[in-house]
Amino acid sequence: MSQPATLPDLATLRALPPRDLADTLLALSPAELGALFERFGDEAMAELVGELDPRDAARLIRKLSRPAAADLLEEMAPDEAADVVEELPPEQAEPLLTEVEPDAAREIRELLAYPPESAGGMMTPQYVAISPDLTADEALAHLRRLAEEAEVVYYVYVTDPATRRLLGVLSLRNLVLSRPTTPVRDLMIREVIRVRADAPREEAARLLDQHHLIALPVVDEQDRLLGVITADDAADVLLEEAGEDLERVGGAQPLDEPYITASPLTLARKRVGWLLLLFVAEAYTGTVLRHFADELERVVALAFFIPLLIGTGGNTGSQVVTTVIRAMAMGEVRMRDAFRVWRKEVATAVLLGAAMAAAALLRARLLGVAPEVGLTVALAAAAIVLWAATVAGLLPLVLRRLGVDPAVVSAPLIATLVDGTGLVIYFEVARRVLGL
C-alpha cells in the first residue's frame, strides 16, 4: 500500500507537545491513521497515544477498527490502557476488550475495578517481585527474564511466593554489588513505604514526593502486592491537583476536560454557582452599611475609607488562605498545627497591621480629614488585618477536619466574608474613638 506523502514522520510526532500531537492525530482520517500504524507499527503508535490525555486517546481509538484498537491497547502500559478504556462508552468498551488478548484484558479489567481517584486506579501491575529464598545470583538471573515485563526495575520487591504478601524491597544497585551467595532476605529492607489500593491517589502521590521514591508499592488489606505507582504518574496527579486547587481558589469549579476543548456553556456552568454564592454573600455588606447609616451621616468622612479597608481585609485574607491551602496540599500543615498556624499568622498580621495603619494615617492626612478620623481608620486597618489573617488561617484547617475540601475557601469567598465583618469592625472602632 502506498503511503500518502502528507503523513508526518515518527520523529516529528514524537517532538510535538501532547496537545499538538492530539490535534495532529485526530485530524487524520481513519485511512490515514491506518497508514500510520502500518508504517510505524503498534508499539511506536502505543508510545505516542500513551502521551495523550485519556479523553483524546479515546477519541482516537474510536476512529480505528476494533482489531487495530485492540492491538494498540495491548501494546500500551496497562494503567494507560485502562485510563483510555474508562473514557469509552460502555457499549464500546466491552466489545473492544473482548478483542484484546486475555491476559492484557484481565489486567485492564482489574484496574478498572478500582475507583479512578484511588491509588489502585493509577497503579500498574507490571513490577518485579522475587522470593526471599533466592540468592543474589539467582535473583539477578530471575530479573533478566522478567525485566522486559516490568515498567520499573529500580526497585525489586520481595514477596511471599504463596501469598504475594509484601515482605521487603531491595535496590538493583545493592543486589548487583552483593556477594552472589547472599540470600535475598539478608539484603532486603523490611520497612517498606507502601499505600493501600483504596487510598486516595493524592496520598500516594504525596508519599512518592515526600520520600523521593521512584516507585511506590500498592497493597490490599492483606498486604498483598498488587502493583506499583511510578513517579511520573504521581507528578501528573500532583500537577492536576494543584490545577484544581488553583481553579477553586480562584472561585470556579475544576474543569473535567482541557480548557481548550471546553465549551462556553461548560465554563459558565462551572463558574455560575460561585458567582451566585458570592453575590448572595456580598449582599450582607450592604446590610452592614444600612445598619450604620446614621454614623455615616454624622461623619461623612468615614465613607471615604470604606473601599480602602474592604480591599485591605480581602487582600490579606486572600494571601493567607492561598498560602495555608498550598501548605496543606504539600502535607506541611495539619489540624494539629492549628495553633502554630494561628500564632504565626497573628505575628505576621501584627507587622502588616502596623504597616497598613501607618499607610492609613498617611492617607487620612492627605485627604485632610480630622485627626480622630485618621486614628479611627488606622486602628480599624490594623484590626481588620488581624481578623482577616485569623479567619483565613484557621478556616481551611477546620473545613479539612469536617471533611470538606479546603480549596472551596476560595480567595473571592474569603474576601467576601471579610468585607462585611471588616465593616462591622470599622464602625465599632469609629463609635468608640469618635463617640458616635
Coordinates of C-alpha atoms in Angstrom, one line a residue:
M1 CA 0.0 0.0 0.0
S2 CA 1.4 3.4 -1.0
Q3 CA 1.6 5.9 1.9
P4 CA 0.3 9.5 1.4
A5 CA 3.2 11.9 1.3
T6 CA 1.5 14.3 3.7
L7 CA 1.6 12.0 6.7
P8 CA 4.0 13.1 9.4
D9 CA 7.1 11.1 10.2
L10 CA 7.6 9.5 13.6
A11 CA 10.4 11.9 14.7
T12 CA 8.1 14.9 14.1
L13 CA 5.2 13.3 16.0
R14 CA 7.5 12.5 19.0
A15 CA 8.7 16.1 19.1
L16 CA 5.2 17.5 19.4
P17 CA 3.7 18.5 22.8
P18 CA 0.7 16.3 23.8
R19 CA -1.9 18.9 22.9
D20 CA -0.4 19.4 19.4
L21 CA 0.1 15.7 19.0
A22 CA -3.6 15.1 19.8
D23 CA -4.7 17.7 17.3
T24 CA -2.4 16.3 14.6
L25 CA -3.5 12.7 15.0
L26 CA -7.2 13.5 15.4
A27 CA -7.2 15.5 12.2
L28 CA -6.2 12.3 10.3
S29 CA -8.9 10.2 8.6
P30 CA -9.3 6.5 9.6
A31 CA -7.5 5.5 6.4
E32 CA -4.6 7.9 7.2
L33 CA -4.4 6.5 10.8
G34 CA -4.3 3.0 9.4
A35 CA -1.4 4.0 7.2
L36 CA 0.5 5.4 10.2
F37 CA 0.0 2.2 12.1
E38 CA 1.3 0.2 9.1
R39 CA 4.3 2.5 8.7
F40 CA 5.4 2.8 12.4
G41 CA 4.0 -0.3 14.0
D42 CA 1.7 -0.8 17.0
E43 CA 4.5 -0.4 19.6
A44 CA 5.6 3.1 18.3
M45 CA 1.9 4.2 18.0
A46 CA 1.2 3.0 21.5
E47 CA 4.0 5.1 22.8
L48 CA 2.6 8.2 21.1
V49 CA -1.0 7.5 22.2
G50 CA 0.3 7.0 25.8
E51 CA 1.4 10.6 25.8
L52 CA -2.1 11.9 25.1
D53 CA -4.8 12.9 27.5
P54 CA -7.0 9.8 28.0
R55 CA -10.0 11.7 26.5
D56 CA -8.1 12.5 23.4
A57 CA -6.7 8.9 23.2
A58 CA -10.3 7.6 23.5
R59 CA -11.4 9.8 20.6
L60 CA -8.5 8.5 18.6
I61 CA -9.4 4.8 19.5
R62 CA -12.9 5.3 18.2
K63 CA -11.5 6.2 14.7
L64 CA -9.8 2.9 14.5
S65 CA -11.2 -0.5 13.5
R66 CA -11.8 -2.8 16.5
P67 CA -8.8 -5.1 15.8
A68 CA -6.5 -2.1 15.3
A69 CA -7.7 -0.6 18.5
A70 CA -7.3 -3.9 20.4
D71 CA -3.7 -4.2 19.1
L72 CA -3.0 -0.7 20.3
L73 CA -4.3 -1.3 23.8
E74 CA -2.2 -4.5 24.1
E75 CA 1.0 -2.5 23.4
M76 CA 0.1 0.3 25.9
A77 CA 1.0 0.1 29.6
P78 CA -1.9 -1.5 31.4
D79 CA -2.6 1.6 33.5
E80 CA -2.6 3.9 30.4
A81 CA -4.8 1.4 28.5
A82 CA -7.3 1.3 31.5
D83 CA -7.5 5.1 31.5
V84 CA -8.4 5.2 27.8
V85 CA -11.0 2.4 28.1
E86 CA -12.5 4.2 31.0
E87 CA -13.2 7.2 28.7
L88 CA -15.1 5.0 26.2
P89 CA -18.9 4.4 26.5
P90 CA -19.7 1.0 28.0
E91 CA -21.3 -0.2 24.7
Q92 CA -17.9 0.4 23.0
A93 CA -15.5 -0.6 25.8
E94 CA -16.7 -4.1 26.5
P95 CA -16.7 -5.3 22.8
L96 CA -13.3 -3.8 22.4
L97 CA -11.9 -5.7 25.5
T98 CA -13.2 -8.9 24.0
E99 CA -10.8 -8.3 21.1
V100 CA -7.8 -7.8 23.4
E101 CA -5.8 -10.9 24.2
P102 CA -6.9 -12.4 27.5
D103 CA -4.0 -11.5 29.8
A104 CA -4.0 -7.9 28.8
A105 CA -7.8 -7.6 29.0
R106 CA -7.7 -9.2 32.5
E107 CA -5.1 -6.6 33.7
I108 CA -7.2 -3.7 32.2
R109 CA -10.4 -5.0 33.8
E110 CA -8.7 -5.4 37.2
L111 CA -7.5 -1.8 37.1
L112 CA -10.9 -0.6 36.0
A113 CA -12.4 -2.2 39.1
Y114 CA -10.7 0.5 41.3
P115 CA -12.2 4.0 41.5
P116 CA -10.3 6.4 39.2
E117 CA -9.4 8.7 42.2
S118 CA -7.8 5.8 44.2
A119 CA -4.2 4.6 44.3
G120 CA -5.4 1.3 42.8
G121 CA -6.8 3.2 39.9
M122 CA -3.5 4.7 38.9
M123 CA -1.1 1.8 39.6
T124 CA 0.4 -0.5 37.0
P125 CA 0.5 -4.3 37.6
Q126 CA 3.9 -4.5 35.9
Y127 CA 6.5 -4.9 38.6
V128 CA 9.3 -7.2 39.6
A129 CA 8.9 -9.4 42.6
I130 CA 11.2 -12.2 43.8
S131 CA 11.2 -14.8 46.6
P132 CA 13.3 -14.1 49.8
D133 CA 14.7 -17.6 49.5
L134 CA 16.7 -16.8 46.3
T135 CA 20.4 -15.9 46.4
A136 CA 21.6 -12.7 44.9
D137 CA 23.0 -14.5 41.9
E138 CA 19.7 -16.4 41.4
A139 CA 17.7 -13.1 41.8
L140 CA 19.8 -11.4 39.1
A141 CA 19.1 -14.3 36.7
H142 CA 15.4 -14.1 37.5
L143 CA 15.4 -10.4 36.9
R144 CA 17.0 -10.8 33.4
R145 CA 14.0 -13.0 32.5
L146 CA 11.4 -10.6 33.9
A147 CA 12.9 -7.1 33.2
E148 CA 11.1 -6.7 29.9
E149 CA 7.7 -7.2 31.5
A150 CA 8.1 -4.6 34.2
E151 CA 7.6 -0.8 34.0
V152 CA 10.2 -0.1 36.8
V153 CA 13.1 -2.2 37.7
Y154 CA 14.9 0.2 40.0
Y155 CA 13.3 -1.5 43.0
V156 CA 12.9 -5.2 43.4
Y157 CA 10.1 -6.2 45.7
V158 CA 10.3 -9.3 47.8
T159 CA 7.1 -11.2 48.3
D160 CA 5.9 -14.4 49.9
P161 CA 5.7 -16.9 47.0
A162 CA 2.5 -18.4 48.3
T163 CA 0.5 -15.3 49.4
R164 CA 2.2 -12.5 47.4
R165 CA 2.4 -10.6 50.8
L166 CA 5.0 -7.8 50.6
L167 CA 8.0 -8.6 52.7
G168 CA 10.6 -6.1 51.7
V169 CA 12.4 -4.2 48.9
L170 CA 15.9 -4.0 47.7
S171 CA 17.6 -1.7 45.2
L172 CA 19.0 -3.1 42.0
R173 CA 22.4 -1.5 42.9
N174 CA 22.6 -3.3 46.2
L175 CA 21.7 -6.6 44.5
V176 CA 24.4 -6.2 41.9
L177 CA 27.1 -5.2 44.4
S178 CA 26.3 -8.0 46.9
R179 CA 28.0 -11.4 47.1
P180 CA 26.4 -13.9 44.7
T181 CA 25.5 -16.4 47.5
T182 CA 24.0 -13.8 49.8
P183 CA 20.3 -14.6 50.5
V184 CA 17.8 -12.0 49.3
R185 CA 16.2 -12.0 52.8
D186 CA 19.5 -10.7 54.2
L187 CA 19.7 -7.9 51.6
M188 CA 16.1 -6.6 51.6
I189 CA 14.8 -3.6 53.5
R190 CA 11.9 -4.8 55.6
E191 CA 10.3 -1.4 56.4
V192 CA 8.7 -0.6 53.0
I193 CA 6.8 2.5 52.4
R194 CA 3.5 1.4 50.8
V195 CA 0.0 2.6 50.1
R196 CA -3.4 0.8 50.2
A197 CA -5.2 0.3 46.9
D198 CA -8.3 2.1 48.3
A199 CA -6.3 5.1 49.5
P200 CA -6.8 8.5 47.6
R201 CA -4.4 8.8 44.8
E202 CA -3.3 12.2 46.2
E203 CA -2.0 10.3 49.3
A204 CA 0.1 8.0 47.1
A205 CA 1.5 11.0 45.1
R206 CA 2.5 12.8 48.3
L207 CA 4.2 9.7 49.6
L208 CA 6.3 9.4 46.5
D209 CA 7.1 13.1 46.6
Q210 CA 7.9 13.3 50.3
H211 CA 10.2 10.2 50.3
H212 CA 11.8 10.9 46.9
L213 CA 10.8 7.5 45.6
I214 CA 10.9 6.3 42.0
A215 CA 8.0 3.8 42.6
L216 CA 5.6 3.1 45.4
P217 CA 4.1 -0.4 46.0
V218 CA 0.3 -0.7 46.2
V219 CA -1.1 -3.4 48.5
D220 CA -4.5 -4.7 49.6
E221 CA -5.9 -5.1 53.1
Q222 CA -3.9 -8.4 53.4
D223 CA -0.7 -6.6 52.5
R224 CA -0.5 -8.5 49.2
L225 CA 1.4 -6.7 46.5
L226 CA -1.0 -5.6 43.7
G227 CA 1.1 -3.1 41.6
V228 CA 3.2 -0.1 41.7
I229 CA 2.8 3.7 41.1
T230 CA 5.6 5.4 39.3
A231 CA 7.0 8.8 40.0
D232 CA 5.8 10.2 36.6
D233 CA 2.2 9.2 37.3
A234 CA 2.5 10.8 40.8
A235 CA 3.8 14.0 39.2
D236 CA 0.8 14.1 36.9
V237 CA -1.6 13.7 39.9
L238 CA 0.1 16.5 41.9
L239 CA 0.0 18.8 38.9
E240 CA -3.7 18.0 38.3
E241 CA -4.5 18.5 42.0
A242 CA -2.6 21.8 42.0
G243 CA -4.5 22.9 39.0
E244 CA -7.9 22.0 40.6
D245 CA -7.0 23.8 43.8
L246 CA -5.9 26.9 41.8
E247 CA -9.3 26.9 40.0
R248 CA -11.2 26.6 43.3
V249 CA -9.1 29.3 45.0
G250 CA -9.9 31.5 42.0
G251 CA -13.6 30.9 42.6
A252 CA -14.6 28.3 40.0
Q253 CA -15.2 24.6 39.9
P254 CA -12.4 22.5 38.3
L255 CA -13.0 21.5 34.6
D256 CA -13.4 17.9 33.7
E257 CA -11.8 18.4 30.4
P258 CA -9.0 20.5 28.9
Y259 CA -9.8 24.2 28.8
I260 CA -9.2 24.5 25.1
T261 CA -12.0 22.0 24.3
A262 CA -14.4 23.2 27.0
S263 CA -17.5 25.0 25.5
P264 CA -18.7 28.4 26.8
L265 CA -21.7 26.6 28.3
T266 CA -19.4 24.3 30.3
L267 CA -17.3 27.2 31.5
A268 CA -20.4 29.2 32.5
R269 CA -21.8 26.2 34.4
K270 CA -18.6 25.8 36.3
R271 CA -18.5 29.4 37.3
V272 CA -22.1 30.5 37.8
G273 CA -22.5 28.7 41.2
W274 CA -19.6 30.5 42.7
L275 CA -20.7 33.9 41.3
L276 CA -24.2 33.4 42.7
L277 CA -22.9 32.4 46.1
L278 CA -20.5 35.4 46.2
F279 CA -23.4 37.6 45.1
V280 CA -25.6 36.5 48.0
A281 CA -22.7 36.6 50.4
E282 CA -21.8 40.1 49.3
A283 CA -25.3 41.3 50.0
Y284 CA -24.7 41.4 53.7
T285 CA -22.1 44.1 53.1
G286 CA -25.0 46.4 52.1
T287 CA -26.9 45.3 55.1
V288 CA -24.0 46.4 57.4
L289 CA -23.8 49.8 55.6
R290 CA -27.5 50.3 56.2
H291 CA -27.2 49.4 59.8
F292 CA -24.5 52.1 60.3
A293 CA -26.2 54.7 58.1
D294 CA -26.6 57.1 61.0
E295 CA -22.9 57.0 61.8
L296 CA -22.1 57.7 58.1
E297 CA -24.5 60.7 58.0
R298 CA -22.9 62.2 61.1
V299 CA -19.3 61.7 59.9
V300 CA -19.3 61.6 56.2
A301 CA -15.5 61.3 56.0
L302 CA -15.9 57.7 57.3
A303 CA -17.3 56.7 53.9
F304 CA -14.0 57.8 52.1
F305 CA -12.1 54.9 53.6
I306 CA -14.6 52.0 53.1
P307 CA -13.1 50.8 49.8
L308 CA -9.6 51.0 51.3
L309 CA -10.5 49.0 54.3
I310 CA -12.5 46.4 52.4
G311 CA -9.7 46.0 50.0
T312 CA -7.1 45.6 52.8
G313 CA -9.1 42.9 54.5
G314 CA -9.9 41.0 51.4
N315 CA -6.4 41.1 50.1
T316 CA -5.0 40.0 53.5
G317 CA -7.4 37.1 53.6
S318 CA -6.7 36.0 50.1
Q319 CA -2.9 36.0 50.7
V320 CA -3.3 33.9 53.9
V321 CA -5.8 31.4 52.6
T322 CA -3.7 30.8 49.4
T323 CA -0.6 30.2 51.5
V324 CA -2.3 27.9 54.0
I325 CA -4.1 25.8 51.4
R326 CA -0.8 25.3 49.5
A327 CA 0.9 24.2 52.7
M328 CA -1.9 21.8 53.4
A329 CA -1.7 20.4 49.9
M330 CA 2.0 19.8 50.3
G331 CA 1.4 18.0 53.6
E332 CA 3.2 20.7 55.6
V333 CA 0.2 21.6 57.8
R334 CA -2.4 19.5 59.5
M335 CA -5.1 20.2 62.0
R336 CA -2.8 19.6 64.9
D337 CA -0.8 22.6 63.7
A338 CA -3.7 24.9 64.0
F339 CA -2.3 26.8 67.0
R340 CA 1.1 27.2 65.3
V341 CA -0.6 28.5 62.1
W342 CA -2.7 30.9 64.2
R343 CA 0.3 32.1 66.2
K344 CA 2.4 32.6 63.0
E345 CA -0.3 34.4 61.1
V346 CA -1.1 36.7 64.2
A347 CA 2.5 37.6 64.5
T348 CA 2.6 38.3 60.7
A349 CA -0.6 40.3 60.9
V350 CA 0.7 42.5 63.7
L351 CA 3.6 43.6 61.5
L352 CA 1.3 44.0 58.4
G353 CA -1.3 45.8 60.5
A354 CA 1.2 48.3 61.8
A355 CA 2.3 49.0 58.2
M356 CA -1.3 49.3 57.0
A357 CA -2.2 51.6 60.0
A358 CA 0.7 53.9 59.1
A359 CA -0.4 53.9 55.4
A360 CA -4.0 54.7 56.6
L361 CA -2.8 57.6 58.7
L362 CA -0.9 59.0 55.8
R363 CA -3.9 58.6 53.5
A364 CA -6.1 60.4 56.0
R365 CA -3.7 63.2 56.4
L366 CA -3.5 63.6 52.6
L367 CA -7.3 63.8 52.4
G368 CA -7.4 66.4 55.1
V369 CA -9.8 64.7 57.5
A370 CA -9.9 65.3 61.2
P371 CA -7.1 63.6 63.2
E372 CA -9.6 61.5 65.2
V373 CA -10.9 60.1 61.9
G374 CA -7.4 59.2 60.8
L375 CA -6.9 57.4 64.1
T376 CA -10.1 55.5 63.6
V377 CA -9.1 54.4 60.1
A378 CA -5.6 53.4 61.3
L379 CA -6.9 51.3 64.2
A380 CA -9.6 49.7 62.1
A381 CA -7.0 48.8 59.4
A382 CA -4.8 47.1 62.0
A383 CA -7.8 45.2 63.5
I384 CA -9.1 44.1 60.1
V385 CA -5.8 42.7 59.0
L386 CA -5.6 40.8 62.3
W387 CA -9.1 39.5 61.9
A388 CA -8.7 38.5 58.2
A389 CA -5.5 36.6 58.9
T390 CA -7.1 34.7 61.7
V391 CA -10.2 33.7 59.7
A392 CA -8.2 32.8 56.6
G393 CA -5.6 30.9 58.5
L394 CA -7.9 28.7 60.6
L395 CA -10.9 28.1 58.3
P396 CA -9.2 25.8 55.8
L397 CA -8.0 23.6 58.7
V398 CA -11.5 23.5 60.2
L399 CA -13.0 22.5 56.9
R400 CA -10.5 19.7 56.4
R401 CA -11.4 18.4 59.8
L402 CA -15.1 18.5 58.7
G403 CA -14.3 16.5 55.6
V404 CA -14.7 19.5 53.2
D405 CA -12.1 20.3 50.6
P406 CA -10.3 23.4 52.0
A407 CA -9.8 24.7 48.5
V408 CA -13.5 25.7 48.5
V409 CA -12.4 28.5 50.8
S410 CA -11.5 30.5 47.6
A411 CA -9.9 33.8 47.7
P412 CA -13.1 35.6 46.5
L413 CA -15.1 33.9 49.2
I414 CA -12.7 34.8 52.0
A415 CA -12.6 38.4 50.6
T416 CA -16.4 38.5 50.7
L417 CA -16.6 37.1 54.3
V418 CA -14.0 39.6 55.5
D419 CA -15.8 42.6 53.7
G420 CA -18.8 42.6 55.9
T421 CA -17.1 41.7 59.2
G422 CA -14.4 44.3 58.4
L423 CA -17.1 47.0 58.1
V424 CA -18.5 46.0 61.5
I425 CA -15.0 46.3 63.0
Y426 CA -14.6 49.7 61.3
F427 CA -17.8 51.2 62.6
E428 CA -17.4 49.8 66.1
V429 CA -13.9 51.4 66.3
A430 CA -15.5 54.6 65.0
R431 CA -18.2 54.5 67.7
R432 CA -15.6 54.2 70.4
V433 CA -13.0 56.7 69.1
L434 CA -15.4 59.3 67.8
G435 CA -18.1 58.8 70.5
L436 CA -20.9 58.1 67.9

